[in-house]
Amino acid sequence: MQVPGPLKTLFSYFPLYTHPPLNANAKGNKTLEGPTIWARLSKTNNSADAVLSSDVECLKWQAYLALRGLSGIRVRFDVDAQGAIDGRLPNLHVPFDASATYSWSADNNKKSSTGPIDDSTALLSAPRIVEWVDAKLAHSALDDAWEGYKDEAAKDESRAWVSLLEGNVHAALLLSQPAQSFLESLLAPPSPPSTSLESILVPPPPPSTGFLSLLPSYSFTLFSPFGNTSNTTGSVRISSATKISVFEKYPDAIKALSERLGTDKWFLGSEYPTPLDALIFAYLHCILQSSEAVRKEVTRRVNLVAWELRVRAMVKAAFDRA
Amino acid sequence: MIELHVWPAKWGLPSMDPTSLVLIIYMQLVTPSKFTLVESVNPDLSPSGQLPFIKNGKDLVAPASSIISYLDDDANGFGIPTLKATSNPQDTAWLVHAESNLGDLVLHMLYSLHANWNELTHPSIVYQFPLPQRYYTPHRLRESYRTRLESAGLWSLPGVEQEKKTFSKERPPKDKGKPRDRFLRVFERERVLEKARTALDIYTRLLGAKTFFNGDQPSLLDAIVAAHILLLSRPPFPDPLLQDLVNTSYPSLVAHANRLYDQTLSVNIPTRKATHENVLGSLFPMIDSGVESDVWGTRLRVAFIGLMLGGVLTYVSAAPYINPTS
């Protein structure tokens, strides 16, 4: 069926232009110079040679890459979170390596790719970074006895420290950030739920109007051109009693961390850096850049500050700005 | 006399909620039988908005960690020997790990598994609520745990999601749906079992052959682990996914939990039910009477009420002067 004449003339006022796919990176180059990590921008240091992100998740993966011994990785901050896989940064953009063990994905791509898709690079989401590093170094953490920790008890203990960091310390960090104004929270892209306060606090915070009230707690999704946003922070009530208890538990957590480190080179007395060290470095670095309330606990502990400084130099050395 | 407000008792245990049960065991260890349990279903009375909370004269304390520091504080005149664990720094980490990992497993069993929710948890709690709340509060309770379980990967309801899809599409692939549905469910259950095994193995290794986690005196870590194991092994779950796992593969943890039960919970603790005071008031949200720095909120509220009353008064006073035009 043909488009009728008058409609055709109407549509001719709104022509459709098709542009070729963009393969350029930040500098405008078409080729990928080396593995590049897409991370969230540093809030405090905006100079041209800032390479470390100020977001805990991105920084922990940057630290992981550096501490596993890789270097020469580029960093770019100009990609928005909504452009990443699953809407979560960091992602690692790597040149395609046909000899790597994960090339099963390459075979799939070859069969189904139609049209001008660039097969020469692959974008990996955060969990797959581990596989990539293992393939590149031809050595996985599972090959080591106790995953690189001193013994089995240390490996179990590392899990406990991970929950401490991702629980108490993360909650204190989240609460110490300045609250977003209503307008900002409407326009901001949706944050991944795993890092929100609701999933960290035990027991979970109640809905904003209470459990027993007739009024439903408001939580709405706004469909805007910037993507769907939903005001989930407005739907739970973080009471002042909860905030007080979070800030009570936080100094104990930092004290325990500092006592456990003592004067060791790496946490739990490991010989080589472990993923736990990467996580701890990420949290310490972000704490030292946030508000005074959380920062003063860490600055009081000299060994933590010295450790963070040393690891920061190591991590910075592994990255260049793309 | 200290009053500890907790979720109601069920299945032979003094509370059906893991955090409440931890506190009951802890308080029995430090101040045996010197407190009263109040079974309540009104979390809105608590300063943090969640049960458990403590009422001691005029002091209201919540959440659980604040309660523990309140009890330890000598200024409050309890004079109890503090049950602080040994001075190892990793004990702080173990407490958090136990509460979050084992807590996730218990919440999964109670609130996420469909069969358990419909046949065990929901009927146990729904009749305790007064009449209007009976219809919406249990659902809100379940939703409040959802974010946490989702981020832990333990909120898995593949059966329910398949059902929703059949409503949206006209012709659901019913025959293709069933075996795939079953496969998804089995896969999800395996994943949950794997997670449970990793967590429970860690605690078995930590306990080893000792009586308690920190030597021969029970501590807060013992209370936490025992409370969660009791809630995993004792209730009569219709879907005994983790219950079977705990009872068959982890005898040392079950023995530890039973030991703590005999020491603390087999004694009768004075209990009373919370009075349903002010049912009408509970229909409307409570104002947080704590240190609220929300000056704007109060100002806006006062302005709104003022404008409202002003408008009503103006209308009422101007009513005789308005001529009804024909």
XYZ file of C-alpha atoms in Angstrom:
648
model
C 0.000 0.000 0.000
C 1.439 3.325 -1.017
C 1.681 6.322 1.303
C -1.019 8.757 0.119
C 0.157 11.928 -1.622
C -0.644 14.623 0.971
C 0.958 12.541 3.728
C 4.003 12.097 1.562
C 4.428 15.833 1.188
C 3.945 16.229 4.922
C 6.605 13.646 5.653
C 8.975 15.304 3.202
C 9.240 18.205 5.639
C 10.784 15.801 8.163
C 13.450 13.884 6.304
C 15.230 10.939 7.883
C 19.009 11.044 7.938
C 21.000 7.898 8.670
C 24.486 8.273 10.086
C 27.096 5.510 10.000
C 27.912 3.836 13.356
C 30.434 5.660 15.511
C 33.488 3.650 16.379
C 35.617 6.492 17.559
C 36.860 6.684 21.101
C 37.334 9.817 23.159
C 40.189 11.185 21.102
C 38.417 10.522 17.848
C 40.553 7.557 16.895
C 38.830 4.655 15.250
C 41.070 1.942 16.513
C 41.231 0.830 20.098
C 44.726 1.472 21.324
C 44.654 -0.967 24.166
C 42.280 -2.277 26.815
C 40.202 0.621 28.069
C 38.125 0.758 31.174
C 34.974 2.869 31.176
C 34.563 4.333 34.625
C 32.691 7.025 36.487
C 34.322 10.386 36.712
C 36.267 11.511 39.723
C 34.319 14.148 41.590
C 37.112 16.091 43.207
C 39.936 15.845 40.755
C 38.937 17.016 37.317
C 42.382 17.629 35.935
C 43.519 16.009 32.744
C 45.618 13.373 34.475
C 43.039 12.098 36.959
C 42.879 8.394 36.414
C 41.174 7.074 39.510
C 37.401 7.056 39.687
C 35.605 8.230 42.809
C 32.907 5.606 42.626
C 33.544 2.561 44.802
C 32.558 -0.036 42.253
C 34.597 1.417 39.402
C 37.578 2.016 41.641
C 37.528 -1.488 43.033
C 37.808 -2.937 39.548
C 40.560 -0.493 38.651
C 42.447 -1.554 41.760
C 41.849 -5.215 40.930
C 43.366 -4.799 37.471
C 46.358 -2.932 38.810
C 47.019 -5.266 41.713
C 46.923 -8.309 39.497
C 49.913 -6.894 37.725
C 48.445 -5.439 34.543
C 49.551 -2.052 33.308
C 49.100 0.311 30.415
C 45.310 0.271 30.667
C 43.510 3.351 29.493
C 40.688 5.033 31.331
C 37.862 7.045 29.871
C 35.297 8.921 31.852
C 33.128 10.296 29.096
C 30.742 7.342 28.825
C 27.533 7.745 30.779
C 26.317 4.887 32.950
C 23.337 4.342 30.700
C 25.650 3.466 27.840
C 27.189 0.580 29.708
C 26.045 -3.031 29.838
C 23.050 -3.354 32.188
C 23.396 0.349 32.896
C 26.283 -0.244 35.264
C 29.798 1.008 34.981
C 32.623 -0.088 34.920
C 33.006 -1.908 31.652
C 36.190 -3.027 30.006
C 36.621 -2.494 26.316
C 39.243 -4.883 25.001
C 40.719 -5.572 21.604
C 39.574 -8.868 20.323
C 41.929 -11.740 20.960
C 41.042 -14.836 18.975
C 43.359 -17.095 20.920
C 41.758 -16.368 24.271
C 39.658 -18.993 26.019
C 36.512 -16.912 25.889
C 36.439 -16.932 22.123
C 33.239 -19.001 22.169
C 31.471 -15.677 22.157
C 33.382 -14.749 19.039
C 32.051 -17.776 17.196
C 28.500 -16.832 18.124
C 29.046 -13.297 16.968
C 30.464 -14.430 13.667
C 27.400 -16.517 12.909
C 24.825 -13.930 13.758
C 26.489 -10.703 12.806
C 24.881 -8.972 9.894
C 25.622 -5.514 8.741
C 28.430 -3.216 9.784
C 29.152 -4.522 13.273
C 32.668 -4.091 14.441
C 33.884 -7.470 15.640
C 37.368 -6.398 16.455
C 36.679 -5.371 20.045
C 34.613 -6.746 22.869
C 32.936 -4.943 25.740
C 32.991 -6.807 29.001
C 30.777 -6.120 31.971
C 32.307 -6.033 35.442
C 32.000 -9.714 36.416
C 33.666 -10.814 33.200
C 36.746 -8.742 33.882
C 37.998 -11.568 36.096
C 37.804 -14.065 33.244
C 39.609 -11.690 30.936
C 42.442 -11.120 33.373
C 42.747 -14.850 34.010
C 42.919 -15.505 30.289
C 45.461 -12.757 29.755
C 47.751 -13.764 32.561
C 47.058 -17.471 31.996
C 46.625 -17.814 35.721
C 43.463 -17.894 37.752
C 42.990 -17.203 41.423
C 41.546 -20.673 41.816
C 44.913 -22.156 40.888
C 46.460 -20.778 44.035
C 46.070 -22.600 47.272
C 43.298 -20.800 49.195
C 42.890 -18.246 46.365
C 46.073 -16.434 47.341
C 45.329 -16.132 51.045
C 47.555 -17.538 53.724
C 45.337 -20.468 54.676
C 41.716 -21.585 54.721
C 40.880 -19.607 57.849
C 42.204 -16.466 56.167
C 40.103 -17.157 53.086
C 36.938 -17.498 55.231
C 37.896 -14.385 57.126
C 38.232 -12.449 53.883
C 34.557 -13.141 53.189
C 33.689 -11.670 56.576
C 35.723 -8.539 55.835
C 33.983 -8.159 52.478
C 30.581 -8.165 54.215
C 31.825 -5.669 56.785
C 32.981 -3.283 54.081
C 29.962 -3.696 51.879
C 27.666 -3.415 54.894
C 28.660 -0.967 57.608
C 31.235 1.072 55.752
C 29.194 1.350 52.568
C 26.108 2.404 54.537
C 28.082 5.144 56.282
C 29.475 6.322 52.932
C 26.008 6.448 51.390
C 24.542 8.348 54.311
C 27.374 10.849 54.365
C 26.810 11.902 50.782
C 24.803 15.107 50.475
C 21.178 14.277 49.808
C 19.969 14.919 46.294
C 17.312 17.546 45.898
C 13.953 16.369 44.623
C 14.568 17.737 41.150
C 17.932 16.046 40.870
C 16.543 12.732 41.990
C 13.867 12.965 39.297
C 16.331 13.718 36.545
C 19.127 11.416 37.591
C 19.374 8.014 35.926
C 18.229 5.050 38.006
C 20.925 3.825 40.335
C 21.532 0.098 40.545
C 19.520 -1.283 43.448
C 22.327 -3.353 44.883
C 24.046 -0.254 46.185
C 21.068 1.385 47.767
C 20.606 1.659 51.500
C 17.570 -0.596 51.469
C 19.548 -3.651 50.581
C 22.292 -3.049 53.131
C 20.477 -2.300 56.374
C 19.357 -5.109 58.610
C 16.367 -5.109 59.188
C 15.379 -3.247 56.015
C 14.018 0.272 56.433
C 10.239 0.572 56.558
C 8.175 2.236 53.804
C 7.998 5.998 54.134
C 4.444 6.068 55.413
C 4.943 3.155 57.795
C 3.761 -0.423 57.644
C 0.347 0.017 59.158
C -0.842 3.255 57.623
C -3.579 3.435 55.016
C -1.577 5.725 52.778
C 0.624 3.832 50.331
C 4.237 4.916 50.207
C 4.906 6.788 47.043
C 7.259 5.293 44.564
C 6.775 6.209 40.973
C 8.564 5.745 37.706
C 8.999 8.745 35.526
C 9.332 8.064 31.844
C 11.524 10.808 30.533
C 13.674 11.197 27.433
C 16.658 10.514 29.669
C 15.431 7.055 30.486
C 13.203 5.671 33.197
C 13.887 6.972 36.628
C 12.166 5.794 39.716
C 12.240 7.538 43.021
C 13.077 4.570 45.168
C 14.823 6.543 47.878
C 11.575 8.332 48.554
C 9.766 5.120 49.207
C 11.624 4.112 52.367
C 12.132 6.056 55.532
C 15.643 6.158 56.939
C 14.909 7.352 60.446
C 17.288 9.337 62.565
C 17.667 6.370 64.922
C 18.912 4.272 62.013
C 21.331 6.975 60.919
C 22.702 7.256 64.433
C 23.243 3.517 64.640
C 25.019 3.421 61.259
C 27.406 6.137 62.381
C 27.932 4.281 65.655
C 28.925 1.058 63.948
C 31.197 2.766 61.443
C 34.065 3.742 63.800
C 34.113 0.187 65.178
C 34.445 -1.134 61.658
C 37.347 1.176 60.826
C 39.029 0.368 64.135
C 38.763 -3.343 63.433
C 40.144 -2.815 59.942
C 43.098 -0.860 61.243
C 43.872 -3.389 63.981
C 43.746 -6.256 61.542
C 46.091 -4.551 59.141
C 48.638 -3.768 61.811
C 51.905 -3.399 59.965
C 51.327 -6.082 57.323
C 52.090 -5.369 53.729
C 48.828 -6.850 52.455
C 45.698 -7.637 54.373
C 45.454 -10.842 56.365
C 49.169 -11.293 55.981
C 48.964 -12.445 52.364
C 52.141 -12.465 50.368
C 50.627 -10.991 47.229
C 47.740 -8.585 46.804
C 44.303 -10.195 46.793
C 40.861 -8.969 45.664
C 40.197 -8.058 49.306
C 43.029 -5.535 49.113
C 41.473 -4.028 45.998
C 38.127 -3.662 47.765
C 39.662 -2.135 50.879
C 41.683 0.314 48.827
C 38.563 1.383 46.913
C 36.643 2.069 50.121
C 39.522 3.871 51.841
C 40.132 6.068 48.821
C 36.467 7.021 48.529
C 36.213 7.691 52.257
C 39.213 9.985 52.135
C 37.509 11.980 49.437
C 34.136 12.314 51.069
C 32.826 14.412 53.922
C 34.613 15.150 57.157
C 32.346 12.971 59.283
C 33.538 9.724 57.716
C 36.990 10.894 56.768
C 38.194 11.705 60.251
C 37.888 8.097 61.395
C 40.300 6.941 58.733
C 42.710 9.857 59.051
C 43.108 8.957 62.715
C 44.532 5.574 61.785
C 48.009 6.172 60.531
C 48.608 2.688 59.213
C 45.495 2.812 57.036
C 46.489 6.172 55.581
C 50.012 4.999 54.843
C 48.744 1.759 53.287
C 46.272 3.638 51.103
C 48.973 6.024 49.924
C 51.258 3.177 48.938
C 48.584 1.254 47.088
C 47.339 4.421 45.404
C 50.739 4.945 43.827
C 50.706 1.348 42.544
C 47.209 1.635 41.120
C 47.772 5.008 39.500
C 50.846 3.717 37.731
C 48.828 1.127 35.876
C 46.456 3.526 34.145
C 46.681 6.250 31.518
C 44.050 8.677 30.520
C 42.582 7.769 27.151
C 11.498 -3.400 83.879
C 12.779 -3.487 80.322
C 10.250 -4.330 77.661
C 11.465 -5.864 74.431
C 8.966 -5.506 71.613
C 9.358 -8.275 69.057
C 7.444 -10.005 66.315
C 5.101 -12.698 67.634
C 6.102 -16.166 68.797
C 5.607 -19.154 66.549
C 6.752 -22.732 66.090
C 8.066 -23.105 69.613
C 10.378 -20.116 69.292
C 9.779 -16.823 71.097
C 9.819 -14.836 67.862
C 9.465 -15.548 64.185
C 11.854 -12.827 63.064
C 15.640 -13.431 62.997
C 16.750 -10.042 64.397
C 14.219 -10.262 67.229
C 15.293 -13.797 68.090
C 18.961 -12.768 68.176
C 18.128 -10.034 70.678
C 16.051 -12.362 72.839
C 18.891 -14.869 73.073
C 21.410 -12.102 73.759
C 19.319 -10.570 76.500
C 18.747 -13.948 78.087
C 22.518 -14.370 78.178
C 23.210 -10.997 79.791
C 20.114 -10.217 81.872
C 18.373 -13.525 82.315
C 14.647 -13.171 82.994
C 14.934 -9.523 83.949
C 12.980 -8.287 80.969
C 9.512 -8.754 79.505
C 8.741 -9.757 75.982
C 5.972 -7.870 74.272
C 4.617 -9.508 71.149
C 3.760 -6.706 68.835
C 2.865 -6.267 65.180
C 3.176 -2.508 65.149
C 6.650 -1.529 63.957
C 5.572 2.084 63.523
C 5.887 2.681 67.264
C 9.613 2.098 67.079
C 12.037 5.018 66.614
C 13.630 3.278 63.655
C 10.365 2.113 62.183
C 11.213 -1.574 62.607
C 10.909 -4.194 65.321
C 12.636 -5.126 67.637
C 12.873 -2.174 69.958
C 13.244 -1.673 73.674
C 11.222 0.395 76.087
C 12.747 1.154 79.446
C 10.671 3.701 81.322
C 10.745 6.613 78.941
C 13.629 5.478 76.738
C 12.820 3.949 73.388
C 15.815 2.374 71.703
C 16.125 0.823 68.265
C 17.603 -0.731 66.098
C 19.364 -3.795 67.447
C 22.914 -2.450 67.541
C 21.783 0.625 69.458
C 20.003 -1.677 71.900
C 23.170 -3.653 72.510
C 25.221 -0.523 73.166
C 22.426 0.790 75.417
C 22.602 -2.381 77.478
C 26.380 -2.280 77.656
C 26.402 1.321 78.770
C 27.034 1.336 82.513
C 25.366 4.699 82.873
C 22.034 3.029 82.374
C 22.548 1.091 85.559
C 22.390 -2.462 84.406
C 25.783 -3.464 85.710
C 25.892 -6.484 83.476
C 29.111 -8.190 82.534
C 29.612 -7.179 78.943
C 29.505 -10.106 76.602
C 32.095 -8.552 74.399
C 33.824 -11.133 72.353
C 37.586 -11.493 72.650
C 39.573 -8.564 71.448
C 40.026 -9.954 67.961
C 39.201 -7.335 65.348
C 37.796 -9.935 63.005
C 34.886 -10.584 65.361
C 33.307 -7.325 64.238
C 33.515 -8.597 60.679
C 32.067 -11.993 61.611
C 29.045 -10.406 63.273
C 28.189 -8.460 60.123
C 28.815 -11.439 57.860
C 26.612 -13.734 59.957
C 23.757 -11.287 60.122
C 23.727 -10.504 56.439
C 24.414 -13.935 54.919
C 22.488 -16.163 57.288
C 19.784 -13.502 57.492
C 19.378 -13.602 53.724
C 18.930 -17.376 53.836
C 16.280 -17.200 56.564
C 14.418 -14.403 54.795
C 14.526 -16.386 51.574
C 12.892 -19.349 53.264
C 10.268 -17.288 55.047
C 9.374 -14.632 52.519
C 10.589 -15.499 49.069
C 9.614 -19.119 48.508
C 6.052 -19.050 47.324
C 4.861 -22.192 49.070
C 6.304 -21.112 52.402
C 4.839 -17.638 52.195
C 1.370 -18.801 51.253
C 1.074 -21.674 53.649
C 3.281 -20.864 56.584
C 4.407 -17.269 57.086
C 1.332 -15.442 55.856
C -1.269 -17.423 57.843
C 0.906 -17.209 60.957
C 0.990 -13.480 60.963
C -2.105 -12.206 59.222
C -4.590 -12.781 62.033
C -2.479 -10.874 64.501
C -3.152 -7.614 62.716
C -6.294 -5.571 63.409
C -8.922 -5.534 60.741
C -8.033 -2.910 58.132
C -4.305 -3.661 58.249
C -4.862 -7.352 57.729
C -5.341 -6.810 54.043
C -2.252 -4.867 53.099
C 0.407 -5.001 55.805
C 1.708 -8.561 55.264
C 2.258 -7.729 51.617
C 4.135 -4.556 52.549
C 6.247 -6.554 54.935
C 7.189 -8.964 52.203
C 7.974 -6.147 49.764
C 10.294 -4.509 52.259
C 12.592 -7.538 52.151
C 12.513 -7.707 48.410
C 15.303 -5.252 47.505
C 17.723 -6.972 49.810
C 16.928 -10.440 48.556
C 17.037 -9.295 44.951
C 20.495 -7.851 45.321
C 21.635 -11.056 47.002
C 20.142 -13.036 44.146
C 17.786 -14.882 46.469
C 14.476 -13.457 45.255
C 13.687 -16.043 42.702
C 10.146 -16.671 41.606
C 10.394 -17.983 38.066
C 6.978 -19.582 38.323
C 5.258 -16.339 39.169
C 7.027 -14.396 36.440
C 5.959 -16.912 33.834
C 2.374 -16.487 34.974
C 2.547 -12.735 34.566
C 3.781 -13.100 31.021
C 0.805 -15.265 30.071
C -1.534 -12.424 30.959
C 0.210 -9.920 28.772
C 0.518 -12.017 25.644
C -2.515 -13.381 23.829
C -1.312 -16.874 23.071
C 1.137 -18.068 25.734
C 3.444 -20.889 24.730
C 1.944 -23.045 27.451
C 3.408 -26.310 26.399
C 6.846 -24.849 25.958
C 6.357 -22.989 29.247
C 6.039 -25.959 31.552
C 9.301 -27.890 31.135
C 11.246 -24.653 30.854
C 9.535 -23.405 33.953
C 10.483 -26.534 35.816
C 14.063 -26.276 34.588
C 14.311 -22.669 35.718
C 12.960 -23.523 39.118
C 15.376 -26.406 39.616
C 18.257 -24.222 38.459
C 17.282 -21.459 40.864
C 17.001 -23.896 43.726
C 20.449 -25.295 42.994
C 21.866 -21.810 43.069
C 20.254 -21.076 46.413
C 21.577 -24.345 47.811
C 25.070 -23.473 46.590
C 24.942 -20.100 48.309
C 23.674 -21.681 51.496
C 26.384 -24.325 51.441
C 29.188 -21.757 51.061
C 27.900 -19.727 53.974
C 27.187 -22.670 56.257
C 30.529 -24.324 55.478
C 32.315 -21.208 56.646
C 30.533 -21.329 59.988
C 31.119 -25.040 60.429
C 34.820 -24.481 59.922
C 34.793 -21.506 62.258
C 33.045 -23.481 64.994
C 35.220 -26.537 64.521
C 34.969 -28.772 67.546
C 34.509 -25.999 70.070
C 31.423 -25.524 72.186
C 30.989 -21.889 71.319
C 32.600 -19.673 68.745
C 34.862 -17.880 71.198
C 35.840 -20.561 73.635
C 33.541 -21.779 76.379
C 31.408 -18.695 76.926
C 28.639 -17.817 74.491
C 28.871 -14.434 72.770
C 26.867 -12.281 70.380
C 28.154 -14.267 67.408
C 26.791 -17.463 68.968
C 23.449 -15.748 69.484
C 23.291 -14.636 65.858
C 24.257 -17.971 64.336
C 22.044 -19.987 66.688
C 18.993 -17.780 66.090
C 19.293 -18.133 62.339
C 19.894 -21.879 62.467
C 16.881 -22.329 64.754
C 14.721 -20.415 62.304
C 16.039 -22.531 59.461
C 15.579 -25.874 61.144
C 12.597 -25.650 63.476
C 9.574 -24.208 61.611
C 7.476 -26.712 59.665
C 8.189 -25.406 56.187
C 6.009 -26.721 53.337
C 9.011 -26.218 51.062
C 11.937 -27.498 53.121
C 14.690 -26.454 50.755
C 17.216 -25.194 53.265
C 15.743 -26.972 56.245
C 16.740 -30.358 54.873
C 20.166 -29.039 53.988
C 20.783 -27.737 57.492
C 19.409 -30.762 59.288
C 21.238 -33.345 57.236
C 24.568 -31.782 56.372
C 25.368 -29.484 59.268
C 24.888 -31.414 62.519
C 27.475 -29.383 64.422
C 25.650 -26.123 63.735
C 22.304 -27.657 64.697
C 23.835 -29.029 67.907
C 25.273 -25.585 68.693
C 21.866 -23.990 68.125
C 20.156 -26.543 70.354
C 22.731 -25.971 73.064
C 21.997 -22.252 73.052
C 18.267 -22.917 72.975
C 18.529 -25.099 76.075
C 20.620 -22.505 77.803
C 18.456 -19.512 77.034
C 15.077 -20.174 75.521
C 13.876 -23.229 77.342
C 13.260 -21.032 80.392
C 9.946 -19.261 80.403
C 10.299 -15.590 79.638
C 7.443 -13.388 80.848
C 5.534 -12.423 77.733
C 2.524 -10.336 76.999
C 0.729 -9.283 73.891
C 0.892 -5.653 72.855
C -2.348 -3.803 73.398
C -3.979 -2.602 70.214
C -3.899 0.967 71.299
C -5.107 3.662 69.023
C -5.968 1.597 65.974
C -7.258 4.641 64.167
C -4.056 6.518 64.804
C -1.995 3.756 63.292
C -3.787 4.303 59.996
C -1.892 7.509 59.471
C 1.863 7.866 59.279
C 3.662 8.699 62.480
C 5.753 11.809 62.531
C 9.367 11.094 63.370
C 9.807 12.741 66.726
C 13.570 12.268 66.745
C 16.236 14.773 65.908
C 14.620 15.779 62.662
C 16.539 18.375 60.813
C 13.780 18.728 58.263
C 12.835 22.329 59.047
C 11.374 22.860 55.620
C 9.104 19.858 56.033
C 7.641 21.198 59.261
C 7.295 24.679 57.801
C 5.505 23.404 54.732
C 3.222 21.293 56.856
C 2.316 24.253 59.079
C 1.821 26.482 56.036
C -0.455 23.940 54.386
C -2.615 23.484 57.457
C -2.714 27.235 57.989
C -3.790 27.934 54.418
C -6.387 25.206 54.603
C -7.935 26.526 57.782
C -7.711 30.082 56.509
C -9.512 29.152 53.323
C -12.272 27.349 55.183
C -12.773 30.264 57.570
C -12.868 32.789 54.719
C -15.441 30.742 52.862
C -17.622 30.246 55.896
C -17.492 33.916 56.842
C -18.191 35.071 53.278
C -21.030 32.615 52.661
C -23.920 34.975 53.711
C -22.645 37.635 51.320
C -22.607 35.439 48.250
C -25.782 36.014 46.287
C -26.977 32.954 44.512
C -27.241 34.193 40.960
C -30.091 32.787 38.975
